[in-house]
Amino acid sequence: SGQEFLWEIMARKFCVGGNWKMNGCKKSIKEICEHLKGASLDPNTEVVIGCPAVYLEYTRGLLPPSIHVAAENCYKVAKGAFTGEISPAMIKDCGCNWVILGHSERRNVFKECDELVAEKVEHAQENGLTVIACIGELLQEREAGKTEEVVCRQTQAIASKVKDWDKIVLAYEPVWAIGTGKTATPEQA
C-alpha cells in the first residue's frame, strides 16, 4: 500500500555525500581520505564520496568499506563505441557500488534530458549500483514559479525506471542557490 511505501522510504539511513567534481589529485585525495578515516562517523549514516572516474579505484583503496565511493556518471548501456563514457560494470570493477546521476552540471552543461537520466538510473540499478539521483530547478525556473513542475517532472522520469527503492537516494540540489548569493531555507530544500 501507499503507507508501506512511504514507511520504506522514510526508514532509509540518513545519507551524507560529497562530490569532488573535476577536482583533486592523488595527493589531495590521500589527505582527504586520511582525514575521513580518522573522523568519528555515525554508523547509522551512509557516507558517500563522489570522485572522478580516473580516481575511483585509488580512492576506494584508501577508505574503509563503511565509506562508499561513487562514480560521478555512467552510461545507459553496457559497452560500445561511446568515447569517454563508463559503464556500471567498470565502476564495480574498481570496487565501487554507487553512482551519481542527473547532476545539475550533467543536465545543464552536457544537456542530459530527463529521459536519458532515467535510462541511466535504470541501467545502473539493473547492474547492481546504488544511485544518487539528482533533481533541482534552475534560478530562471524558480523565478518563473516552476519549481514544483520541474522537480516533479524530473522525479517522475526517474521513478518510472526505479526497480529497487532501497538502492536509490534522491538528492535535491537547489541549483538556483549555487553561486548566486541566495540560500535555500530548510523549507525550500
mmCIF file of C-alpha atoms in Angstrom:
data_model
loop_
_atom_site.group_PDB
_atom_site.id
_atom_site.type_symbol
_atom_site.label_atom_id
_atom_site.label_comp_id
_atom_site.label_asym_id
_atom_site.label_seq_id
_atom_site.Cartn_x
_atom_site.Cartn_y
_atom_site.Cartn_z
ATOM 1 C CA SER A 1 0.000 0.000 0.000
ATOM 2 C CA GLY A 2 0.988 3.646 -0.217
ATOM 3 C CA GLN A 3 1.546 3.833 3.539
ATOM 4 C CA GLU A 4 4.012 0.906 3.445
ATOM 5 C CA PHE A 5 5.823 2.517 0.508
ATOM 6 C CA LEU A 6 6.131 5.796 2.411
ATOM 7 C CA TRP A 7 7.394 3.978 5.513
ATOM 8 C CA GLU A 8 10.078 2.191 3.471
ATOM 9 C CA ILE A 9 11.326 5.475 2.055
ATOM 10 C CA MET A 10 11.341 7.088 5.496
ATOM 11 C CA ALA A 11 13.183 4.113 7.031
ATOM 12 C CA ARG A 12 16.280 4.640 4.857
ATOM 13 C CA LYS A 13 19.508 5.534 6.614
ATOM 14 C CA PHE A 14 20.477 9.187 6.562
ATOM 15 C CA CYS A 15 22.941 9.755 3.715
ATOM 16 C CA VAL A 16 25.682 12.384 3.507
ATOM 17 C CA GLY A 17 27.653 12.825 0.325
ATOM 18 C CA GLY A 18 30.409 14.936 -1.088
ATOM 19 C CA ASN A 19 31.160 15.280 -4.790
ATOM 20 C CA TRP A 20 34.636 16.291 -5.894
ATOM 21 C CA LYS A 21 33.528 17.046 -9.472
ATOM 22 C CA MET A 22 36.537 17.534 -11.788
ATOM 23 C CA ASN A 23 38.914 18.285 -8.924
ATOM 24 C CA GLY A 24 41.620 16.538 -6.979
ATOM 25 C CA CYS A 25 44.901 14.768 -7.443
ATOM 26 C CA LYS A 26 46.312 11.724 -5.682
ATOM 27 C CA LYS A 27 47.992 13.879 -3.037
ATOM 28 C CA SER A 28 44.835 15.810 -2.120
ATOM 29 C CA ILE A 29 42.673 12.675 -2.298
ATOM 30 C CA LYS A 30 45.014 10.865 0.088
ATOM 31 C CA GLU A 31 44.824 13.784 2.540
ATOM 32 C CA ILE A 32 41.014 13.848 2.427
ATOM 33 C CA CYS A 33 40.789 10.076 2.850
ATOM 34 C CA GLU A 34 43.179 10.120 5.823
ATOM 35 C CA HIS A 35 41.007 12.797 7.435
ATOM 36 C CA LEU A 36 37.837 10.751 6.807
ATOM 37 C CA LYS A 37 39.406 7.571 8.193
ATOM 38 C CA GLY A 38 40.284 9.402 11.399
ATOM 39 C CA ALA A 39 36.870 11.016 11.777
ATOM 40 C CA SER A 40 34.180 9.832 14.149
ATOM 41 C CA LEU A 41 31.376 8.865 11.760
ATOM 42 C CA ASP A 42 27.854 7.889 12.812
ATOM 43 C CA PRO A 43 27.341 4.196 11.912
ATOM 44 C CA ASN A 44 23.680 4.979 11.175
ATOM 45 C CA THR A 45 24.666 7.415 8.424
ATOM 46 C CA GLU A 46 25.770 6.386 4.952
ATOM 47 C CA VAL A 47 28.777 8.430 3.860
ATOM 48 C CA VAL A 48 29.378 8.630 0.107
ATOM 49 C CA ILE A 49 32.255 10.289 -1.719
ATOM 50 C CA GLY A 50 31.812 11.075 -5.425
ATOM 51 C CA CYS A 51 35.097 11.256 -7.266
ATOM 52 C CA PRO A 52 36.341 11.484 -10.866
ATOM 53 C CA ALA A 53 36.378 8.163 -12.705
ATOM 54 C CA VAL A 54 40.166 8.089 -13.008
ATOM 55 C CA TYR A 55 40.451 8.095 -9.198
ATOM 56 C CA LEU A 56 37.702 5.592 -8.320
ATOM 57 C CA GLU A 57 39.948 2.610 -7.643
ATOM 58 C CA TYR A 58 42.597 4.718 -5.905
ATOM 59 C CA THR A 59 40.029 6.333 -3.598
ATOM 60 C CA ARG A 60 38.258 3.042 -2.882
ATOM 61 C CA GLY A 61 41.598 1.550 -1.828
ATOM 62 C CA LEU A 62 42.218 4.321 0.699
ATOM 63 C CA LEU A 63 38.875 4.156 2.509
ATOM 64 C CA PRO A 64 37.220 1.584 4.762
ATOM 65 C CA PRO A 65 34.153 -0.232 3.365
ATOM 66 C CA SER A 66 31.926 1.860 5.651
ATOM 67 C CA ILE A 67 32.619 4.902 3.446
ATOM 68 C CA HIS A 68 31.163 4.449 -0.027
ATOM 69 C CA VAL A 69 32.796 5.719 -3.210
ATOM 70 C CA ALA A 70 30.582 6.819 -6.096
ATOM 71 C CA ALA A 71 31.314 7.442 -9.741
ATOM 72 C CA GLU A 72 30.051 10.811 -10.942
ATOM 73 C CA ASN A 73 28.348 9.381 -14.020
ATOM 74 C CA CYS A 74 27.789 6.225 -16.049
ATOM 75 C CA TYR A 75 26.133 5.451 -19.347
ATOM 76 C CA LYS A 76 22.872 3.672 -20.146
ATOM 77 C CA VAL A 77 24.391 0.688 -21.955
ATOM 78 C CA ALA A 78 26.953 -1.964 -21.004
ATOM 79 C CA LYS A 79 29.591 -1.311 -23.666
ATOM 80 C CA GLY A 80 30.214 0.021 -27.128
ATOM 81 C CA ALA A 81 31.531 2.977 -29.101
ATOM 82 C CA PHE A 82 30.779 5.666 -26.501
ATOM 83 C CA THR A 83 34.082 7.505 -26.131
ATOM 84 C CA GLY A 84 34.602 8.956 -22.673
ATOM 85 C CA GLU A 85 31.697 7.123 -21.037
ATOM 86 C CA ILE A 86 31.950 4.434 -18.361
ATOM 87 C CA SER A 87 29.638 1.535 -17.578
ATOM 88 C CA PRO A 88 28.294 0.219 -14.276
ATOM 89 C CA ALA A 89 30.489 -2.868 -14.755
ATOM 90 C CA MET A 90 33.588 -0.660 -14.977
ATOM 91 C CA ILE A 91 32.578 1.139 -11.791
ATOM 92 C CA LYS A 92 32.092 -2.168 -9.991
ATOM 93 C CA ASP A 93 35.421 -3.425 -11.366
ATOM 94 C CA CYS A 94 37.033 -0.532 -9.466
ATOM 95 C CA GLY A 95 35.411 -1.784 -6.258
ATOM 96 C CA CYS A 96 32.674 0.850 -6.158
ATOM 97 C CA ASN A 97 28.913 0.291 -5.915
ATOM 98 C CA TRP A 98 27.493 3.819 -6.113
ATOM 99 C CA VAL A 99 26.955 6.360 -8.904
ATOM 100 C CA ILE A 100 25.679 9.940 -9.089
ATOM 101 C CA LEU A 101 23.253 10.504 -11.976
ATOM 102 C CA GLY A 102 21.298 13.534 -13.153
ATOM 103 C CA HIS A 103 23.602 16.068 -11.528
ATOM 104 C CA SER A 104 22.742 19.648 -12.495
ATOM 105 C CA GLU A 105 26.022 20.013 -14.380
ATOM 106 C CA ARG A 106 25.297 16.879 -16.430
ATOM 107 C CA ARG A 107 21.791 18.198 -17.153
ATOM 108 C CA ASN A 108 22.793 21.777 -17.964
ATOM 109 C CA VAL A 109 26.361 21.691 -19.298
ATOM 110 C CA PHE A 110 26.054 18.374 -21.135
ATOM 111 C CA LYS A 111 22.327 18.776 -21.960
ATOM 112 C CA GLU A 112 21.221 15.466 -20.417
ATOM 113 C CA CYS A 113 17.423 15.274 -20.547
ATOM 114 C CA ASP A 114 15.105 13.637 -18.002
ATOM 115 C CA GLU A 115 14.642 10.589 -20.243
ATOM 116 C CA LEU A 116 18.388 9.954 -20.539
ATOM 117 C CA VAL A 117 18.867 10.364 -16.786
ATOM 118 C CA ALA A 118 16.042 7.874 -16.167
ATOM 119 C CA GLU A 119 17.581 5.369 -18.610
ATOM 120 C CA LYS A 120 20.936 5.706 -16.844
ATOM 121 C CA VAL A 121 19.262 5.135 -13.470
ATOM 122 C CA GLU A 122 17.546 2.016 -14.790
ATOM 123 C CA HIS A 123 20.741 0.564 -16.288
ATOM 124 C CA ALA A 124 22.804 1.362 -13.186
ATOM 125 C CA GLN A 125 20.285 -0.368 -10.924
ATOM 126 C CA GLU A 126 19.974 -3.367 -13.235
ATOM 127 C CA ASN A 127 23.726 -3.757 -12.858
ATOM 128 C CA GLY A 128 23.829 -3.573 -9.080
ATOM 129 C CA LEU A 129 24.720 0.044 -8.390
ATOM 130 C CA THR A 130 23.115 2.244 -5.758
ATOM 131 C CA VAL A 131 22.141 5.516 -7.415
ATOM 132 C CA ILE A 132 22.186 9.056 -6.114
ATOM 133 C CA ALA A 133 19.631 10.627 -8.465
ATOM 134 C CA CYS A 134 19.836 14.413 -8.522
ATOM 135 C CA ILE A 135 16.894 16.738 -9.032
ATOM 136 C CA GLY A 136 16.560 20.519 -8.825
ATOM 137 C CA GLU A 137 15.487 23.651 -10.620
ATOM 138 C CA LEU A 138 17.490 26.490 -12.135
ATOM 139 C CA LEU A 139 17.160 30.125 -10.997
ATOM 140 C CA GLN A 140 15.055 31.113 -14.022
ATOM 141 C CA GLU A 141 12.739 28.145 -13.415
ATOM 142 C CA ARG A 142 12.382 29.111 -9.764
ATOM 143 C CA GLU A 143 11.712 32.772 -10.582
ATOM 144 C CA ALA A 144 9.093 31.689 -13.150
ATOM 145 C CA GLY A 145 7.269 29.757 -10.408
ATOM 146 C CA LYS A 146 8.090 26.387 -11.993
ATOM 147 C CA THR A 147 9.899 24.742 -9.071
ATOM 148 C CA GLU A 148 7.249 22.120 -8.373
ATOM 149 C CA GLU A 149 6.697 21.413 -12.078
ATOM 150 C CA VAL A 150 10.410 20.887 -12.785
ATOM 151 C CA VAL A 151 11.171 18.816 -9.685
ATOM 152 C CA CYS A 152 8.047 16.661 -10.197
ATOM 153 C CA ARG A 153 8.914 16.089 -13.865
ATOM 154 C CA GLN A 154 12.472 15.048 -13.020
ATOM 155 C CA THR A 155 11.317 12.815 -10.163
ATOM 156 C CA GLN A 156 8.576 11.149 -12.223
ATOM 157 C CA ALA A 157 11.019 10.320 -15.025
ATOM 158 C CA ILE A 158 13.398 8.689 -12.556
ATOM 159 C CA ALA A 159 10.638 6.951 -10.558
ATOM 160 C CA SER A 160 9.269 5.345 -13.717
ATOM 161 C CA LYS A 161 12.529 3.393 -14.089
ATOM 162 C CA VAL A 162 13.386 2.573 -10.458
ATOM 163 C CA LYS A 163 13.273 -1.150 -9.748
ATOM 164 C CA ASP A 164 14.666 -1.131 -6.194
ATOM 165 C CA TRP A 165 13.849 1.801 -3.914
ATOM 166 C CA ASP A 166 16.413 0.540 -1.378
ATOM 167 C CA LYS A 167 19.126 1.274 -3.944
ATOM 168 C CA ILE A 168 18.341 4.901 -4.693
ATOM 169 C CA VAL A 169 18.803 8.220 -2.939
ATOM 170 C CA LEU A 170 17.023 11.290 -4.317
ATOM 171 C CA ALA A 171 19.210 14.353 -3.851
ATOM 172 C CA TYR A 172 17.572 17.757 -4.192
ATOM 173 C CA GLU A 173 20.046 20.403 -5.290
ATOM 174 C CA PRO A 174 18.762 23.987 -5.259
ATOM 175 C CA VAL A 175 20.710 24.854 -8.423
ATOM 176 C CA TRP A 176 19.356 28.411 -8.219
ATOM 177 C CA ALA A 177 21.255 28.952 -4.960
ATOM 178 C CA ILE A 178 24.692 27.981 -6.296
ATOM 179 C CA GLY A 179 26.957 30.978 -6.842
ATOM 180 C CA THR A 180 24.042 33.437 -6.689
ATOM 181 C CA GLY A 181 24.387 34.585 -3.099
ATOM 182 C CA LYS A 182 20.862 33.275 -2.477
ATOM 183 C CA THR A 183 20.394 30.500 0.050
ATOM 184 C CA ALA A 184 17.746 27.829 0.371
ATOM 185 C CA THR A 185 15.847 27.640 3.636
ATOM 186 C CA PRO A 186 15.134 24.205 5.141
ATOM 187 C CA GLU A 187 11.530 24.613 3.974
ATOM 188 C CA GLN A 188 12.667 25.245 0.386
ATOM 189 C CA ALA A 189 15.050 22.297 0.387
#
